[in-house]
Amino acid sequence: MKERTREATGRPPAMADVARVAGTSVQTVSRALSGHPSVREKTRAKVLAAVDQLGYRKNNAARMLRSGRSRTIGLVTLQTDFYSRIAVTSGIENAAHEAGYAVTAATTKSLDTSAIEGALARLADHGVEGVILAVPLIHVSQRIEELTRSIPTITIDGSRTDATEVVAVDQTMAARLATRHLLDLGHETVWHIAGPSEWLDASSRSTGWRLTLEEEGRTPPPELKGDWSPASGYANGLVLGRIPDVTAVFVASDEMAFGLIRALHELGKRVPEDISVVGVDDIALAEYCSPSLTTVAQPFAETGALAVAHLLRQIADADAAPAPASVEPRLIVRASTAPAKASGG
Protein backbone atom coordinates (compact mmCIF):
# COMPACT_ATOMS: atom_id res chain seq x y z
CA MET A 1 0.00 0.00 0.00
CA LYS A 2 1.38 3.37 -0.96
CA GLU A 3 2.29 5.66 1.96
CA ARG A 4 0.29 8.85 2.42
CA THR A 5 2.10 11.97 1.29
CA ARG A 6 2.48 15.21 3.22
CA GLU A 7 -0.33 16.74 1.16
CA ALA A 8 -2.67 13.91 2.17
CA THR A 9 -1.84 13.97 5.89
CA GLY A 10 -1.46 17.73 6.28
CA ARG A 11 1.89 17.39 8.06
CA PRO A 12 5.49 16.65 7.12
CA PRO A 13 6.69 13.06 7.64
CA ALA A 14 8.12 12.33 11.09
CA MET A 15 10.79 9.90 12.25
CA ALA A 16 8.02 7.57 13.44
CA ASP A 17 6.71 7.41 9.87
CA VAL A 18 10.16 6.42 8.63
CA ALA A 19 10.37 3.72 11.33
CA ARG A 20 6.98 2.33 10.33
CA VAL A 21 7.83 2.14 6.62
CA ALA A 22 11.30 0.68 7.31
CA GLY A 23 9.87 -1.85 9.78
CA THR A 24 12.16 -0.81 12.61
CA SER A 25 12.19 1.32 15.76
CA VAL A 26 12.47 5.10 15.99
CA GLN A 27 15.74 4.64 17.91
CA THR A 28 17.17 2.56 15.06
CA VAL A 29 16.13 5.20 12.52
CA SER A 30 17.87 7.89 14.58
CA ARG A 31 21.06 5.82 14.80
CA ALA A 32 20.98 4.96 11.10
CA LEU A 33 20.61 8.59 10.03
CA SER A 34 23.40 9.68 12.37
CA GLY A 35 25.82 7.13 10.93
CA HIS A 36 26.03 5.07 14.14
CA PRO A 37 28.35 2.06 13.62
CA SER A 38 26.00 -0.33 15.44
CA VAL A 39 23.46 -0.23 12.60
CA ARG A 40 23.80 -2.98 10.01
CA GLU A 41 24.12 -1.87 6.39
CA LYS A 42 20.99 -3.81 5.42
CA THR A 43 18.98 -1.95 8.07
CA ARG A 44 20.52 1.40 7.12
CA ALA A 45 19.54 0.76 3.49
CA LYS A 46 15.91 0.12 4.52
CA VAL A 47 15.85 3.33 6.55
CA LEU A 48 17.31 5.37 3.68
CA ALA A 49 14.80 3.86 1.27
CA ALA A 50 11.99 4.92 3.60
CA VAL A 51 13.50 8.41 3.86
CA ASP A 52 13.50 8.72 0.06
CA GLN A 53 9.96 7.34 -0.22
CA LEU A 54 8.52 9.74 2.34
CA GLY A 55 10.67 12.76 1.54
CA TYR A 56 11.64 12.90 5.21
CA ARG A 57 14.07 15.52 6.49
CA LYS A 58 15.44 15.57 10.01
CA ASN A 59 13.99 18.16 12.35
CA ASN A 60 11.09 18.75 9.99
CA ALA A 61 8.90 19.87 12.88
CA ALA A 62 11.33 22.55 14.01
CA ARG A 63 11.86 23.75 10.47
CA MET A 64 8.13 24.18 9.96
CA LEU A 65 7.77 26.56 12.90
CA ARG A 66 6.77 30.13 12.06
CA SER A 67 7.70 30.47 8.36
CA GLY A 68 7.58 26.73 7.73
CA ARG A 69 11.26 26.72 6.71
CA SER A 70 14.54 26.86 8.59
CA ARG A 71 16.02 29.52 6.25
CA THR A 72 19.38 27.95 7.02
CA ILE A 73 21.99 26.39 4.75
CA GLY A 74 24.83 24.18 5.89
CA LEU A 75 28.51 24.51 5.03
CA VAL A 76 31.04 21.69 5.28
CA THR A 77 34.59 23.01 5.28
CA LEU A 78 38.06 22.04 6.45
CA GLN A 79 39.31 23.46 9.74
CA THR A 80 42.26 25.57 8.61
CA ASP A 81 43.67 29.07 8.74
CA PHE A 82 44.50 29.16 5.01
CA TYR A 83 43.33 32.44 3.51
CA SER A 84 41.52 30.78 0.59
CA ARG A 85 39.23 28.76 2.90
CA ILE A 86 38.42 31.80 5.01
CA ALA A 87 37.70 33.92 1.92
CA VAL A 88 35.36 31.35 0.37
CA THR A 89 33.49 30.95 3.66
CA SER A 90 33.09 34.73 3.90
CA GLY A 91 31.72 34.86 0.35
CA ILE A 92 29.17 32.15 1.13
CA GLU A 93 28.05 33.80 4.37
CA ASN A 94 27.65 37.23 2.76
CA ALA A 95 25.62 35.89 -0.15
CA ALA A 96 23.45 33.74 2.12
CA HIS A 97 22.70 36.64 4.46
CA GLU A 98 21.75 38.87 1.52
CA ALA A 99 19.25 36.19 0.49
CA GLY A 100 17.81 36.02 4.01
CA TYR A 101 19.50 32.77 5.02
CA ALA A 102 21.70 31.88 7.97
CA VAL A 103 24.73 29.61 7.59
CA THR A 104 25.51 26.71 9.92
CA ALA A 105 29.07 25.45 9.49
CA ALA A 106 30.36 21.95 10.21
CA THR A 107 34.15 21.88 10.09
CA THR A 108 36.31 18.79 9.73
CA LYS A 109 39.87 18.38 10.94
CA SER A 110 40.76 16.02 8.11
CA LEU A 111 39.69 15.00 4.61
CA ASP A 112 38.91 11.47 5.77
CA THR A 113 35.56 10.35 4.37
CA SER A 114 34.25 9.39 7.82
CA ALA A 115 34.87 12.96 9.06
CA ILE A 116 32.97 14.40 6.10
CA GLU A 117 30.15 11.90 6.61
CA GLY A 118 29.87 13.06 10.22
CA ALA A 119 29.80 16.73 9.22
CA LEU A 120 27.03 16.13 6.69
CA ALA A 121 25.02 14.12 9.23
CA ARG A 122 25.33 16.91 11.83
CA LEU A 123 24.00 19.46 9.37
CA ALA A 124 21.08 17.19 8.47
CA ASP A 125 20.30 16.91 12.19
CA HIS A 126 20.12 20.72 12.39
CA GLY A 127 17.44 20.83 9.71
CA VAL A 128 19.34 22.84 7.10
CA GLU A 129 17.54 23.26 3.79
CA GLY A 130 20.64 22.57 1.72
CA VAL A 131 24.39 22.09 1.98
CA ILE A 132 27.48 23.58 0.36
CA LEU A 133 30.25 20.98 0.44
CA ALA A 134 33.49 23.01 0.37
CA VAL A 135 36.04 20.24 0.77
CA PRO A 136 38.18 18.65 -1.97
CA LEU A 137 36.60 15.23 -2.33
CA ILE A 138 38.64 12.87 -4.46
CA HIS A 139 37.19 9.68 -2.93
CA VAL A 140 33.45 9.64 -2.21
CA SER A 141 31.95 6.99 0.08
CA GLN A 142 28.53 5.38 -0.36
CA ARG A 143 27.38 7.15 2.80
CA ILE A 144 28.34 10.56 1.38
CA GLU A 145 26.40 9.71 -1.79
CA GLU A 146 23.36 8.80 0.33
CA LEU A 147 23.54 11.97 2.42
CA THR A 148 23.91 14.26 -0.60
CA ARG A 149 20.96 12.55 -2.27
CA SER A 150 18.77 13.21 0.75
CA ILE A 151 19.32 16.99 0.83
CA PRO A 152 20.07 19.61 -1.89
CA THR A 153 23.86 19.89 -2.13
CA ILE A 154 26.31 22.08 -4.06
CA THR A 155 29.99 21.20 -4.15
CA ILE A 156 32.91 23.52 -4.75
CA ASP A 157 36.68 22.88 -5.00
CA GLY A 158 35.93 20.57 -7.92
CA SER A 159 34.41 17.92 -5.64
CA ARG A 160 31.45 15.99 -6.91
CA THR A 161 29.05 13.19 -6.07
CA ASP A 162 26.38 11.63 -8.26
CA ALA A 163 23.68 13.81 -6.70
CA THR A 164 25.42 17.16 -6.43
CA GLU A 165 25.79 20.22 -8.59
CA VAL A 166 29.26 21.72 -9.03
CA VAL A 167 30.45 25.33 -8.79
CA ALA A 168 34.20 25.58 -9.31
CA VAL A 169 37.08 27.81 -10.33
CA ASP A 170 38.86 26.56 -13.46
CA GLN A 171 42.11 25.57 -11.75
CA THR A 172 43.61 24.14 -14.92
CA MET A 173 43.22 27.57 -16.52
CA ALA A 174 44.82 29.19 -13.47
CA ALA A 175 47.93 27.08 -14.00
CA ARG A 176 47.93 27.74 -17.73
CA LEU A 177 47.80 31.50 -17.16
CA ALA A 178 50.74 31.37 -14.77
CA THR A 179 52.86 29.03 -16.88
CA ARG A 180 52.11 30.83 -20.14
CA HIS A 181 53.06 34.18 -18.56
CA LEU A 182 56.48 32.83 -17.59
CA LEU A 183 57.09 31.22 -20.98
CA ASP A 184 56.08 34.43 -22.74
CA LEU A 185 58.76 36.21 -20.71
CA GLY A 186 61.33 33.99 -22.41
CA HIS A 187 62.01 31.39 -19.71
CA GLU A 188 63.05 28.06 -21.15
CA THR A 189 60.95 26.08 -18.67
CA VAL A 190 58.90 26.55 -15.53
CA TRP A 191 59.35 24.65 -12.28
CA HIS A 192 56.35 23.90 -10.09
CA ILE A 193 55.71 23.64 -6.35
CA ALA A 194 52.40 21.77 -6.12
CA GLY A 195 49.87 21.58 -3.31
CA PRO A 196 48.85 18.37 -1.50
CA SER A 197 47.92 15.56 -3.87
CA GLU A 198 44.61 14.89 -2.06
CA TRP A 199 43.34 18.34 -3.06
CA LEU A 200 41.62 18.55 -6.44
CA ASP A 201 42.74 22.17 -6.81
CA ALA A 202 46.36 21.06 -6.53
CA SER A 203 46.06 18.20 -9.02
CA SER A 204 44.24 20.43 -11.53
CA ARG A 205 46.94 23.11 -11.28
CA SER A 206 49.64 20.49 -11.79
CA THR A 207 47.81 19.24 -14.87
CA GLY A 208 47.52 22.74 -16.36
CA TRP A 209 51.21 23.44 -15.74
CA ARG A 210 52.33 20.18 -17.31
CA LEU A 211 50.05 20.44 -20.36
CA THR A 212 51.16 24.00 -21.10
CA LEU A 213 54.82 23.01 -21.07
CA GLU A 214 54.24 19.90 -23.18
CA GLU A 215 52.24 21.84 -25.77
CA GLU A 216 55.28 24.07 -26.20
CA GLY A 217 57.56 21.07 -26.63
CA ARG A 218 59.15 21.50 -23.18
CA THR A 219 59.76 18.55 -20.89
CA PRO A 220 58.32 19.41 -17.46
CA PRO A 221 60.99 19.41 -14.76
CA PRO A 222 60.45 17.34 -11.60
CA GLU A 223 57.44 18.53 -9.61
CA LEU A 224 58.01 19.53 -5.98
CA LYS A 225 55.31 19.00 -3.34
CA GLY A 226 54.10 21.39 -0.67
CA ASP A 227 51.23 21.49 1.83
CA TRP A 228 49.93 25.04 1.16
CA SER A 229 51.98 26.45 4.05
CA PRO A 230 54.76 29.09 3.78
CA ALA A 231 57.05 26.61 5.54
CA SER A 232 56.68 24.09 2.72
CA GLY A 233 57.39 26.81 0.15
CA TYR A 234 60.49 27.76 2.12
CA ALA A 235 61.73 24.14 2.28
CA ASN A 236 61.26 23.70 -1.48
CA GLY A 237 62.91 27.07 -2.09
CA LEU A 238 66.07 25.86 -0.37
CA VAL A 239 66.16 23.09 -2.98
CA LEU A 240 65.26 25.15 -6.05
CA GLY A 241 67.62 27.96 -5.14
CA ARG A 242 70.55 25.55 -5.42
CA ILE A 243 69.66 24.34 -8.94
CA PRO A 244 71.61 26.56 -11.39
CA ASP A 245 69.19 26.46 -14.33
CA VAL A 246 66.02 27.41 -12.38
CA THR A 247 64.81 30.79 -13.65
CA ALA A 248 61.02 30.56 -13.23
CA VAL A 249 58.73 28.92 -10.66
CA PHE A 250 54.96 28.54 -10.61
CA VAL A 251 53.79 28.00 -7.02
CA ALA A 252 50.35 26.54 -6.33
CA SER A 253 49.51 29.11 -3.62
CA ASP A 254 50.59 32.60 -2.59
CA GLU A 255 51.42 31.45 0.91
CA MET A 256 53.89 28.87 -0.39
CA ALA A 257 55.27 31.52 -2.76
CA PHE A 258 56.08 33.77 0.22
CA GLY A 259 58.11 30.95 1.75
CA LEU A 260 59.88 30.30 -1.56
CA ILE A 261 60.89 33.96 -1.93
CA ARG A 262 62.28 34.02 1.62
CA ALA A 263 64.42 30.95 0.90
CA LEU A 264 65.71 32.38 -2.39
CA HIS A 265 66.63 35.62 -0.64
CA GLU A 266 68.60 33.73 2.00
CA LEU A 267 70.48 31.88 -0.76
CA GLY A 268 71.42 35.16 -2.46
CA LYS A 269 68.97 34.73 -5.35
CA ARG A 270 67.15 37.86 -6.52
CA VAL A 271 63.46 37.85 -7.42
CA PRO A 272 62.76 38.51 -10.26
CA GLU A 273 66.27 39.25 -11.62
CA ASP A 274 67.48 35.68 -11.09
CA ILE A 275 64.23 33.76 -10.60
CA SER A 276 60.69 34.82 -11.50
CA VAL A 277 57.86 33.63 -9.23
CA VAL A 278 54.09 33.34 -9.80
CA GLY A 279 51.59 32.31 -7.12
CA VAL A 280 47.87 31.53 -7.02
CA ASP A 281 45.04 33.17 -5.01
CA ASP A 282 45.93 36.91 -4.88
CA ILE A 283 45.53 37.07 -1.12
CA ALA A 284 45.66 40.49 0.52
CA LEU A 285 49.39 40.30 1.32
CA ALA A 286 50.39 39.50 -2.28
CA GLU A 287 50.37 43.15 -3.30
CA TYR A 288 52.45 44.24 -0.31
CA CYS A 289 55.24 41.65 -0.06
CA SER A 290 58.68 42.46 -1.46
CA PRO A 291 58.69 42.18 -4.38
CA SER A 292 54.94 42.39 -4.89
CA LEU A 293 53.73 38.99 -6.08
CA THR A 294 52.54 38.19 -9.59
CA THR A 295 49.66 35.78 -9.02
CA VAL A 296 46.50 34.27 -10.45
CA ALA A 297 43.50 35.77 -8.64
CA GLN A 298 40.82 33.41 -7.42
CA PRO A 299 37.34 35.03 -7.37
CA PHE A 300 36.50 33.82 -3.85
CA ALA A 301 33.50 36.10 -3.28
CA GLU A 302 32.05 35.28 -6.72
CA THR A 303 32.50 31.54 -6.13
CA GLY A 304 30.73 31.73 -2.78
CA ALA A 305 27.87 33.80 -4.20
CA LEU A 306 27.43 31.43 -7.15
CA ALA A 307 27.36 28.41 -4.84
CA VAL A 308 24.64 30.02 -2.73
CA ALA A 309 22.61 31.05 -5.79
CA HIS A 310 22.75 27.54 -7.26
CA LEU A 311 21.85 25.97 -3.93
CA LEU A 312 18.83 28.23 -3.41
CA ARG A 313 17.65 27.43 -6.93
CA GLN A 314 17.90 23.74 -6.14
CA ILE A 315 16.06 24.20 -2.83
CA ALA A 316 13.25 26.08 -4.60
CA ASP A 317 12.94 23.50 -7.38
CA ALA A 318 14.21 20.01 -6.63
CA ASP A 319 13.54 19.00 -10.24
CA ALA A 320 15.62 21.80 -11.77
CA ALA A 321 18.23 20.54 -14.21
CA PRO A 322 21.81 20.78 -12.87
CA ALA A 323 23.71 23.81 -14.14
CA PRO A 324 27.39 23.43 -13.25
CA ALA A 325 29.27 26.72 -13.17
CA SER A 326 32.97 27.34 -13.76
CA VAL A 327 34.51 30.63 -12.67
CA GLU A 328 37.50 31.96 -14.61
CA PRO A 329 40.63 33.08 -12.73
CA ARG A 330 42.61 36.21 -13.69
CA LEU A 331 46.37 36.84 -13.95
CA ILE A 332 47.62 39.80 -11.90
CA VAL A 333 51.10 40.89 -13.07
CA ARG A 334 53.28 42.55 -10.43
CA ALA A 335 56.98 42.81 -9.64
CA SER A 336 57.97 39.18 -8.96
CA THR A 337 58.27 38.27 -12.66
CA ALA A 338 60.58 39.64 -15.35
CA PRO A 339 61.98 38.64 -18.76
CA ALA A 340 64.54 35.87 -18.70
CA LYS A 341 68.14 37.01 -18.88
CA ALA A 342 69.71 36.62 -22.29
CA SER A 343 71.72 33.43 -22.67
CA GLY A 344 75.28 34.08 -21.61
CA GLY A 345 74.30 37.52 -20.23
Short mmCIF file of C-alpha atoms in Angstrom, two decimals, residues 175-303:
data_model
loop_
_atom_site.label_atom_id
_atom_site.label_comp_id
_atom_site.label_asym_id
_atom_site.label_seq_id
_atom_site.Cartn_x
_atom_site.Cartn_y
_atom_site.Cartn_z
CA ALA A 175 47.93 27.08 -14.00
CA ARG A 176 47.93 27.74 -17.73
CA LEU A 177 47.80 31.50 -17.16
CA ALA A 178 50.74 31.37 -14.77
CA THR A 179 52.86 29.03 -16.88
CA ARG A 180 52.11 30.83 -20.14
CA HIS A 181 53.06 34.18 -18.56
CA LEU A 182 56.48 32.83 -17.59
CA LEU A 183 57.09 31.22 -20.98
CA ASP A 184 56.08 34.43 -22.74
CA LEU A 185 58.76 36.21 -20.71
CA GLY A 186 61.33 33.99 -22.41
CA HIS A 187 62.01 31.39 -19.71
CA GLU A 188 63.05 28.06 -21.15
CA THR A 189 60.95 26.08 -18.67
CA VAL A 190 58.90 26.55 -15.53
CA TRP A 191 59.35 24.65 -12.28
CA HIS A 192 56.35 23.90 -10.09
CA ILE A 193 55.71 23.64 -6.35
CA ALA A 194 52.40 21.77 -6.12
CA GLY A 195 49.87 21.58 -3.31
CA PRO A 196 48.85 18.37 -1.50
CA SER A 197 47.92 15.56 -3.87
CA GLU A 198 44.61 14.89 -2.06
CA TRP A 199 43.34 18.34 -3.06
CA LEU A 200 41.62 18.55 -6.44
CA ASP A 201 42.74 22.17 -6.81
CA ALA A 202 46.36 21.06 -6.53
CA SER A 203 46.06 18.20 -9.02
CA SER A 204 44.24 20.43 -11.53
CA ARG A 205 46.94 23.11 -11.28
CA SER A 206 49.64 20.49 -11.79
CA THR A 207 47.81 19.24 -14.87
CA GLY A 208 47.52 22.74 -16.36
CA TRP A 209 51.21 23.44 -15.74
CA ARG A 210 52.33 20.18 -17.31
CA LEU A 211 50.05 20.44 -20.36
CA THR A 212 51.16 24.00 -21.10
CA LEU A 213 54.82 23.01 -21.07
CA GLU A 214 54.24 19.90 -23.18
CA GLU A 215 52.24 21.84 -25.77
CA GLU A 216 55.28 24.07 -26.20
CA GLY A 217 57.56 21.07 -26.63
CA ARG A 218 59.15 21.50 -23.18
CA THR A 219 59.76 18.55 -20.89
CA PRO A 220 58.32 19.41 -17.46
CA PRO A 221 60.99 19.41 -14.76
CA PRO A 222 60.45 17.34 -11.60
CA GLU A 223 57.44 18.53 -9.61
CA LEU A 224 58.01 19.53 -5.98
CA LYS A 225 55.31 19.00 -3.34
CA GLY A 226 54.10 21.39 -0.67
CA ASP A 227 51.23 21.49 1.83
CA TRP A 228 49.93 25.04 1.16
CA SER A 229 51.98 26.45 4.05
CA PRO A 230 54.76 29.09 3.78
CA ALA A 231 57.05 26.61 5.54
CA SER A 232 56.68 24.09 2.72
CA GLY A 233 57.39 26.81 0.15
CA TYR A 234 60.49 27.76 2.12
CA ALA A 235 61.73 24.14 2.28
CA ASN A 236 61.26 23.70 -1.48
CA GLY A 237 62.91 27.07 -2.09
CA LEU A 238 66.07 25.86 -0.37
CA VAL A 239 66.16 23.09 -2.98
CA LEU A 240 65.26 25.15 -6.05
CA GLY A 241 67.62 27.96 -5.14
CA ARG A 242 70.55 25.55 -5.42
CA ILE A 243 69.66 24.34 -8.94
CA PRO A 244 71.61 26.56 -11.39
CA ASP A 245 69.19 26.46 -14.33
CA VAL A 246 66.02 27.41 -12.38
CA THR A 247 64.81 30.79 -13.65
CA ALA A 248 61.02 30.56 -13.23
CA VAL A 249 58.73 28.92 -10.66
CA PHE A 250 54.96 28.54 -10.61
CA VAL A 251 53.79 28.00 -7.02
CA ALA A 252 50.35 26.54 -6.33
CA SER A 253 49.51 29.11 -3.62
CA ASP A 254 50.59 32.60 -2.59
CA GLU A 255 51.42 31.45 0.91
CA MET A 256 53.89 28.87 -0.39
CA ALA A 257 55.27 31.52 -2.76
CA PHE A 258 56.08 33.77 0.22
CA GLY A 259 58.11 30.95 1.75
CA LEU A 260 59.88 30.30 -1.56
CA ILE A 261 60.89 33.96 -1.93
CA ARG A 262 62.28 34.02 1.62
CA ALA A 263 64.42 30.95 0.90
CA LEU A 264 65.71 32.38 -2.39
CA HIS A 265 66.63 35.62 -0.64
CA GLU A 266 68.60 33.73 2.00
CA LEU A 267 70.48 31.88 -0.76
CA GLY A 268 71.42 35.16 -2.46
CA LYS A 269 68.97 34.73 -5.35
CA ARG A 270 67.15 37.86 -6.52
CA VAL A 271 63.46 37.85 -7.42
CA PRO A 272 62.76 38.51 -10.26
CA GLU A 273 66.27 39.25 -11.62
CA ASP A 274 67.48 35.68 -11.09
CA ILE A 275 64.23 33.76 -10.60
CA SER A 276 60.69 34.82 -11.50
CA VAL A 277 57.86 33.63 -9.23
CA VAL A 278 54.09 33.34 -9.80
CA GLY A 279 51.59 32.31 -7.12
CA VAL A 280 47.87 31.53 -7.02
CA ASP A 281 45.04 33.17 -5.01
CA ASP A 282 45.93 36.91 -4.88
CA ILE A 283 45.53 37.07 -1.12
CA ALA A 284 45.66 40.49 0.52
CA LEU A 285 49.39 40.30 1.32
CA ALA A 286 50.39 39.50 -2.28
CA GLU A 287 50.37 43.15 -3.30
CA TYR A 288 52.45 44.24 -0.31
CA CYS A 289 55.24 41.65 -0.06
CA SER A 290 58.68 42.46 -1.46
CA PRO A 291 58.69 42.18 -4.38
CA SER A 292 54.94 42.39 -4.89
CA LEU A 293 53.73 38.99 -6.08
CA THR A 294 52.54 38.19 -9.59
CA THR A 295 49.66 35.78 -9.02
CA VAL A 296 46.50 34.27 -10.45
CA ALA A 297 43.50 35.77 -8.64
CA GLN A 298 40.82 33.41 -7.42
CA PRO A 299 37.34 35.03 -7.37
CA PHE A 300 36.50 33.82 -3.85
CA ALA A 301 33.50 36.10 -3.28
CA GLU A 302 32.05 35.28 -6.72
CA THR A 303 32.50 31.54 -6.13
#
